[in-house]
XYZ file of C-alpha atoms in Angstrom:
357
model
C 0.000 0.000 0.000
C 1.016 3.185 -0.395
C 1.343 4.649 2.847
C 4.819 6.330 2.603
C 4.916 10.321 1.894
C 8.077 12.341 1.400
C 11.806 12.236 -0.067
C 13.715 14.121 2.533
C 11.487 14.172 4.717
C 9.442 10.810 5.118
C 6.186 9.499 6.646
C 4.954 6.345 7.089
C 1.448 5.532 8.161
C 0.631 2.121 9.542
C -2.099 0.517 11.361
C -5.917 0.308 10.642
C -9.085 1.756 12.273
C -10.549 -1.157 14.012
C -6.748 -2.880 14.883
C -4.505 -2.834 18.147
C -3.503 0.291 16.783
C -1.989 3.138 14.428
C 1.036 4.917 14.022
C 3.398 6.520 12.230
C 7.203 6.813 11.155
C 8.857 9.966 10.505
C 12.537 9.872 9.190
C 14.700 12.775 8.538
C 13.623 14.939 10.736
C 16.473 17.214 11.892
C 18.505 16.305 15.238
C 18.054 18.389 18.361
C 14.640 20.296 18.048
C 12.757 20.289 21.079
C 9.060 19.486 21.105
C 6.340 20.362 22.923
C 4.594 17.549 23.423
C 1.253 19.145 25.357
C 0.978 20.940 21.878
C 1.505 17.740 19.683
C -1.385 16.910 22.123
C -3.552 19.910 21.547
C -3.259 19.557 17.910
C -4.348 15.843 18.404
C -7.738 16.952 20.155
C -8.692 19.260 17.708
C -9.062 16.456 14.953
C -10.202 13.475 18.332
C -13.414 11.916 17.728
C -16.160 12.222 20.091
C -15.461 16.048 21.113
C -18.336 17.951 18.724
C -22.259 16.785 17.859
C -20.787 17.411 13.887
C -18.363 14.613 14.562
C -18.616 10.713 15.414
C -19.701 9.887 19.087
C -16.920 6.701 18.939
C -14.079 8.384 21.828
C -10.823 7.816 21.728
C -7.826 9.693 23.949
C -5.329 9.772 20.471
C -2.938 9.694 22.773
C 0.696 8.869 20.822
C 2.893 7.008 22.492
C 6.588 8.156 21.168
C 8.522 4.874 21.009
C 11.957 6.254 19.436
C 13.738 8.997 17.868
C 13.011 11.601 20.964
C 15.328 11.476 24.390
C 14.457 14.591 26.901
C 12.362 16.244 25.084
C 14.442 16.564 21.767
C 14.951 14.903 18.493
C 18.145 12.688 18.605
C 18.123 12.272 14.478
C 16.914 8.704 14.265
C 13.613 7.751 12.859
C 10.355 9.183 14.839
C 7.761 6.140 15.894
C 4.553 7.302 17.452
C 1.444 4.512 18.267
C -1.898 5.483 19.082
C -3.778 2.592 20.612
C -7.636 1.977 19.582
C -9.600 1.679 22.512
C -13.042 2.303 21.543
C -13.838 -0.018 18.540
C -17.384 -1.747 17.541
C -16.196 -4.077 14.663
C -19.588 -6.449 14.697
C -21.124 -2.599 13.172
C -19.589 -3.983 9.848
C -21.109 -7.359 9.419
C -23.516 -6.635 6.809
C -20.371 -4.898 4.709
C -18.547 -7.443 4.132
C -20.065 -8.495 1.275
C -22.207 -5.509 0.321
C -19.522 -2.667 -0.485
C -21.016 1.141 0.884
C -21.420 3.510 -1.669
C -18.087 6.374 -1.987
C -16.464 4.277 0.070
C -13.412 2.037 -1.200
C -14.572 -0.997 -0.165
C -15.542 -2.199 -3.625
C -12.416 -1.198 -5.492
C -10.022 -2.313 -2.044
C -11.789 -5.742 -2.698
C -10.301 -6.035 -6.420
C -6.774 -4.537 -5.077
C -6.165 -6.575 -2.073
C -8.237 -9.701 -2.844
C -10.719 -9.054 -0.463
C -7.769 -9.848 2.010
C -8.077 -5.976 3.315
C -9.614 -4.856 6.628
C -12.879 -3.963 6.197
C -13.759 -3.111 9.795
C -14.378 0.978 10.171
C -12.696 1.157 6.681
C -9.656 -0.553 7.641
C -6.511 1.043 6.567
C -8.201 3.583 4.689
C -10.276 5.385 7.639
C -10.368 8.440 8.111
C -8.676 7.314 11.554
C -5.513 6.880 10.647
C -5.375 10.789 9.745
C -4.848 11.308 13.441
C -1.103 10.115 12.292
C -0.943 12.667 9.658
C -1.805 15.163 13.028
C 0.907 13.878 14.668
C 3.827 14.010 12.601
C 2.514 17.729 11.215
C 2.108 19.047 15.139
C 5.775 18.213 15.222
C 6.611 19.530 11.511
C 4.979 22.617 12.643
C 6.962 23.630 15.796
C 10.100 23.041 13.645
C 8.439 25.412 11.064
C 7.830 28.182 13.208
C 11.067 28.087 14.685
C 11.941 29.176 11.109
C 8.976 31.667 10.565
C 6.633 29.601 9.077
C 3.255 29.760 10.384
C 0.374 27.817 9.393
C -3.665 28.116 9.567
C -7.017 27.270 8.000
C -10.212 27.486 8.772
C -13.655 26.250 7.445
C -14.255 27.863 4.270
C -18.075 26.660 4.221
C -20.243 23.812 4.932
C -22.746 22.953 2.192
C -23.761 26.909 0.994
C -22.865 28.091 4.222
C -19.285 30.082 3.714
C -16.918 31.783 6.227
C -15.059 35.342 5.180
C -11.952 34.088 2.988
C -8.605 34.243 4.091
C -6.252 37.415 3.080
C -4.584 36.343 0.473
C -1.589 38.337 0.664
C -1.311 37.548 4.501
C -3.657 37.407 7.768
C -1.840 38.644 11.328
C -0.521 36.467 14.352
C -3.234 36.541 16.405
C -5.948 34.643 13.790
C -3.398 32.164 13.154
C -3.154 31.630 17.101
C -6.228 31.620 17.833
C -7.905 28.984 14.876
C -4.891 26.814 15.483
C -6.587 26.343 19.101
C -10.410 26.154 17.605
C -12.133 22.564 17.036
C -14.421 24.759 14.955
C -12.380 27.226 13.414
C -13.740 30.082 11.205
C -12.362 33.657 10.343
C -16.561 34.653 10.897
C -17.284 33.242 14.393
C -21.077 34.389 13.504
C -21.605 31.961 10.725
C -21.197 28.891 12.954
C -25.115 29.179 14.019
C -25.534 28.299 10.634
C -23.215 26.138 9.947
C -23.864 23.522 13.184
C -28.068 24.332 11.637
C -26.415 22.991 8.172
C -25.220 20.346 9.702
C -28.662 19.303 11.835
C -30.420 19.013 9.060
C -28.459 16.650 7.410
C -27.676 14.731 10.208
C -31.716 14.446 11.314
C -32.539 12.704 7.824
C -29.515 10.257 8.228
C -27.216 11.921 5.620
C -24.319 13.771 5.758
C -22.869 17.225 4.344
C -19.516 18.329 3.284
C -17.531 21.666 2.262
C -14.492 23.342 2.050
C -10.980 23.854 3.678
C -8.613 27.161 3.116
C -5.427 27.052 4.432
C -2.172 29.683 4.340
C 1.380 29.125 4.710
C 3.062 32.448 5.556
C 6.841 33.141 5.725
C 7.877 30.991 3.131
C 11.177 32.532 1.301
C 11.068 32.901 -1.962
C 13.080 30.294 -4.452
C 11.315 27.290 -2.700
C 10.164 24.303 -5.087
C 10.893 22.773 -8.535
C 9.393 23.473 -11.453
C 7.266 20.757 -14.008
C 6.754 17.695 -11.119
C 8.610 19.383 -8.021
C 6.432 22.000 -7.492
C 5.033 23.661 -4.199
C 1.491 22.630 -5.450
C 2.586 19.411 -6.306
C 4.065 18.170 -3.261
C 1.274 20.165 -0.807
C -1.665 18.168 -3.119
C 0.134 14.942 -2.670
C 0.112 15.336 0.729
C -3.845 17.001 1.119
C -4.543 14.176 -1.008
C -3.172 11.269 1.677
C -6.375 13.178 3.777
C -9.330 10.440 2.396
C -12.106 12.767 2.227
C -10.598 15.042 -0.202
C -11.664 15.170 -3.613
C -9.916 18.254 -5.071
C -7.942 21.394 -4.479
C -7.008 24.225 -6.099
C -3.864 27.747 -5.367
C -4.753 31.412 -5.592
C -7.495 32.214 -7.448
C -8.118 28.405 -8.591
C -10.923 27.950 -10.716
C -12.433 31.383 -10.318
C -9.428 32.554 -12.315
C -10.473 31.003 -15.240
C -13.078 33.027 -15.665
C -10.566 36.068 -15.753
C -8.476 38.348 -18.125
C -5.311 38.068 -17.614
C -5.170 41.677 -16.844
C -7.579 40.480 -13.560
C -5.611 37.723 -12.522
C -1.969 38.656 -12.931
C -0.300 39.935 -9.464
C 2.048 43.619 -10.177
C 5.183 42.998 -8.531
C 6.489 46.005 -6.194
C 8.930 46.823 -3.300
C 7.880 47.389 0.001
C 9.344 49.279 2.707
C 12.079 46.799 3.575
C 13.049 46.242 -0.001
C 11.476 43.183 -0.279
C 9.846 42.366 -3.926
C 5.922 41.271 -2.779
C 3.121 41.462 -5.383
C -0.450 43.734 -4.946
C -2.398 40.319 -4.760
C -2.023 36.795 -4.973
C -3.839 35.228 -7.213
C -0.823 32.435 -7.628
C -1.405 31.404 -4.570
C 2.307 32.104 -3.628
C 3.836 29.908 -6.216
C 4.679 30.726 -9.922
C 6.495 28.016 -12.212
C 6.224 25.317 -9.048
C 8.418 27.859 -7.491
C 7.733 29.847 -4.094
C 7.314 33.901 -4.753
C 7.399 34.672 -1.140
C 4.011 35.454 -0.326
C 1.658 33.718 1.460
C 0.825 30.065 0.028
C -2.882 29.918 -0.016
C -5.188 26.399 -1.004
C -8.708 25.069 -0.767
C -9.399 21.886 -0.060
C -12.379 20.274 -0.769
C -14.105 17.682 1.409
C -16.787 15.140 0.075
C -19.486 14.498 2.582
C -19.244 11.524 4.707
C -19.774 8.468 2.572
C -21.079 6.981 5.860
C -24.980 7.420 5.961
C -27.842 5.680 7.756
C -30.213 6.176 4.693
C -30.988 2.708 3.039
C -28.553 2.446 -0.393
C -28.442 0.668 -3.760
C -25.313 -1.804 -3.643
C -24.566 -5.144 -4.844
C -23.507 -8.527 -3.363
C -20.743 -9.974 -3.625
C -20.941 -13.000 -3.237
C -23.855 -13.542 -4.738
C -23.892 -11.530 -7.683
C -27.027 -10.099 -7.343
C -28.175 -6.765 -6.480
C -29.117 -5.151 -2.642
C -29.456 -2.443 -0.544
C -26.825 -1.297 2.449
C -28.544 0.276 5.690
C -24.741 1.002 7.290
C -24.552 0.950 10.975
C -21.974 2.575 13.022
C -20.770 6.079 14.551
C -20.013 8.684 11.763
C -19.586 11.642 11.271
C -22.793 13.323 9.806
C -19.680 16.542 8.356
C -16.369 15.653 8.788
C -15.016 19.178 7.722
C -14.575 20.672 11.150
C -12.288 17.858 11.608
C -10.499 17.773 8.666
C -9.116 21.704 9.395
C -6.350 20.717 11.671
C -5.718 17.306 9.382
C -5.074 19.958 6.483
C -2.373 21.727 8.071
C -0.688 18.684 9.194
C -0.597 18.134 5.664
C 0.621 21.227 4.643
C 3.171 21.114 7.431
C 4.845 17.866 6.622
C 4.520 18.836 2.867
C 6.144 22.488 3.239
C 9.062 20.253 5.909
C 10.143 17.832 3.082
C 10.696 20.838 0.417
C 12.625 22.840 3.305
């Protein structure tokens, strides 16, 4: 499987949802940078189960336990191994799956892959679980980041027609980034979350689900950063976003709304400010031209499908029958996974910006 992210900097994801456990390798991580492990932990709880009625009600601590490459509170160098232990599992929920693959889920096309040798319990390798690694190692990636002026933050962008104010895209100030990177529900608009959690509701009390949007901003990254063709900074950050399984597309800058543009619209004027430094007016690029950092902020959107996971009788088929059926899945899902998938997107982001530094 292809669980392994990186070239300088590597992760490795192992484990599956309804398992002993998951975990994750890091290697090449830089010797002697001391982490704060209560804010590895904060970052874990913003993206924990059970902590939000938009979220699943299955609990668990996601507490890592560091097994190597740490030694007083620093990294000696060697290989990173975190485990987080699954203590609140209900595998007999996925009886009736086994055969019957749920709809936007991989269980169908996992089945041709692996066999039908794969782990279908809570999605087995491919749950939405084993994201909680991808927290991890990018709570660590981050502290190493700022260190070097990097700061990172996102926010939900909307839920379902529901949207938050946008980001700056030529930069947003300390304090926002502070204060969302300690929100479980973090929007630039506090006032819009009424509407939002109401969005949410309604889905939720007709057994569906909803799903939306993620922005996120990388600010103090020097300019010269990146390769063009199949090195680039969008490149490598989509590679990563896309290790998130809820994800379905993303897009820099402007994205799709500047091809509706003139080029006159969506080109950013260069100029110097008042240290010298060459910035542009706006930032439609996102803050990469030619795969290449420009210096100013780098600014995505993520999107995020709505949970696949529904109580609403579906269409599927049997397979070991061959005939068609219907699916009522059982379980705890989320009814919007998008408040959780914020932090989960900077991880990403994090570990992705890491490996190009």
């Amino acid at each position: 499987m292809g669980s392994v992210f990186g070239n300088k900097l590597k992760i490795s994801i192992f484990g599956e949802s309804h398992g002993e456990g998951i975990g994750v390798v890091i290697d090449g991580l830089p010797a002697g940078e001391e982490i704060d492990l209560d804010e590895v932990y904060r970052q874990m709880q913003r993206r924990a189960p059970g902590g939000d009625k938009t979220a699943t009600p299955r609990k668990e601590a996601d507490m890592p336990e560091i097994l190597s490459g740490m030694l007083g509170g620093k990294t000696t160098g060697a290989p990173l191994c975190a485990v987080i232990r699954n203590t609140n599992t209900r595998s007999g929920d996925y009886g009736n799956i086994l055969s019957s693959p749920r709809p936007a889920h991989s269980d169908y096309a996992a089945f041709v892959r692996y066999n039908g040798a794969n782990d279908i319990r809570g999605g087995g390798h491919f749950s939405g679980r084993l994201t909680a690694n991808i927290v991890f190692a990018g709570a660590v990636c981050r502290q190493i980041l700022k260190r070097r002026g990097i700061s990172i933050a996102a926010h939900i962008y909307s839920i379902g027609n529901v949207k938050d104010a946008p980001f700056d895209p030529t930069g947003i100030d300390s304090e926002l980034i502070t204060r969302l990177n300690g929100e479980k529900f973090a929007l630039v608009d506090t006032s819009k979350e009424d509407a939002m959690r109401e969005t949410v509701g309604a889905a939720h009390a007709q057994g569906d689900s909803i799903g939306g949007i993620v922005e996120c901003i990388v600010q103090g990254m020097p300019a010269g950063i990146g390769e063009p063709m199949f090195g680039g900074v969008e490149n490598i950050i989509s590679a990563a976003v896309f290790g998130v399984p809820a994800v379905k597309g993303i897009e820099f800058g402007s994205g799709f709304s500047g091809a509706a543009l003139l080029g006159s619209q969506n080109n950013d004027e260069f100029y110097y400010d008042e240290n010298g430094k060459v910035r542009t007016r706006t930032n439609n690029h996102g803050g990469a031209l030619g795969g290449i950092t420009s210096g100013m902020p780098i600014i995505f959107r993520a999107a995020v499908k709505p949970t696949p996971s529904i109580s609403k009788e579906q269409k599927t088929v049997d397979l070991q029958t061959g005939e068609n059926t219907t699916l009522a899945i059982k379980g705890r899902h989320d009814p919007c996974i998008v408040p959780r998938a914020v932090p989960v997107i900077e991880a990403a982001a994090a570990v992705a910006v890491m490996n190009m530094l």
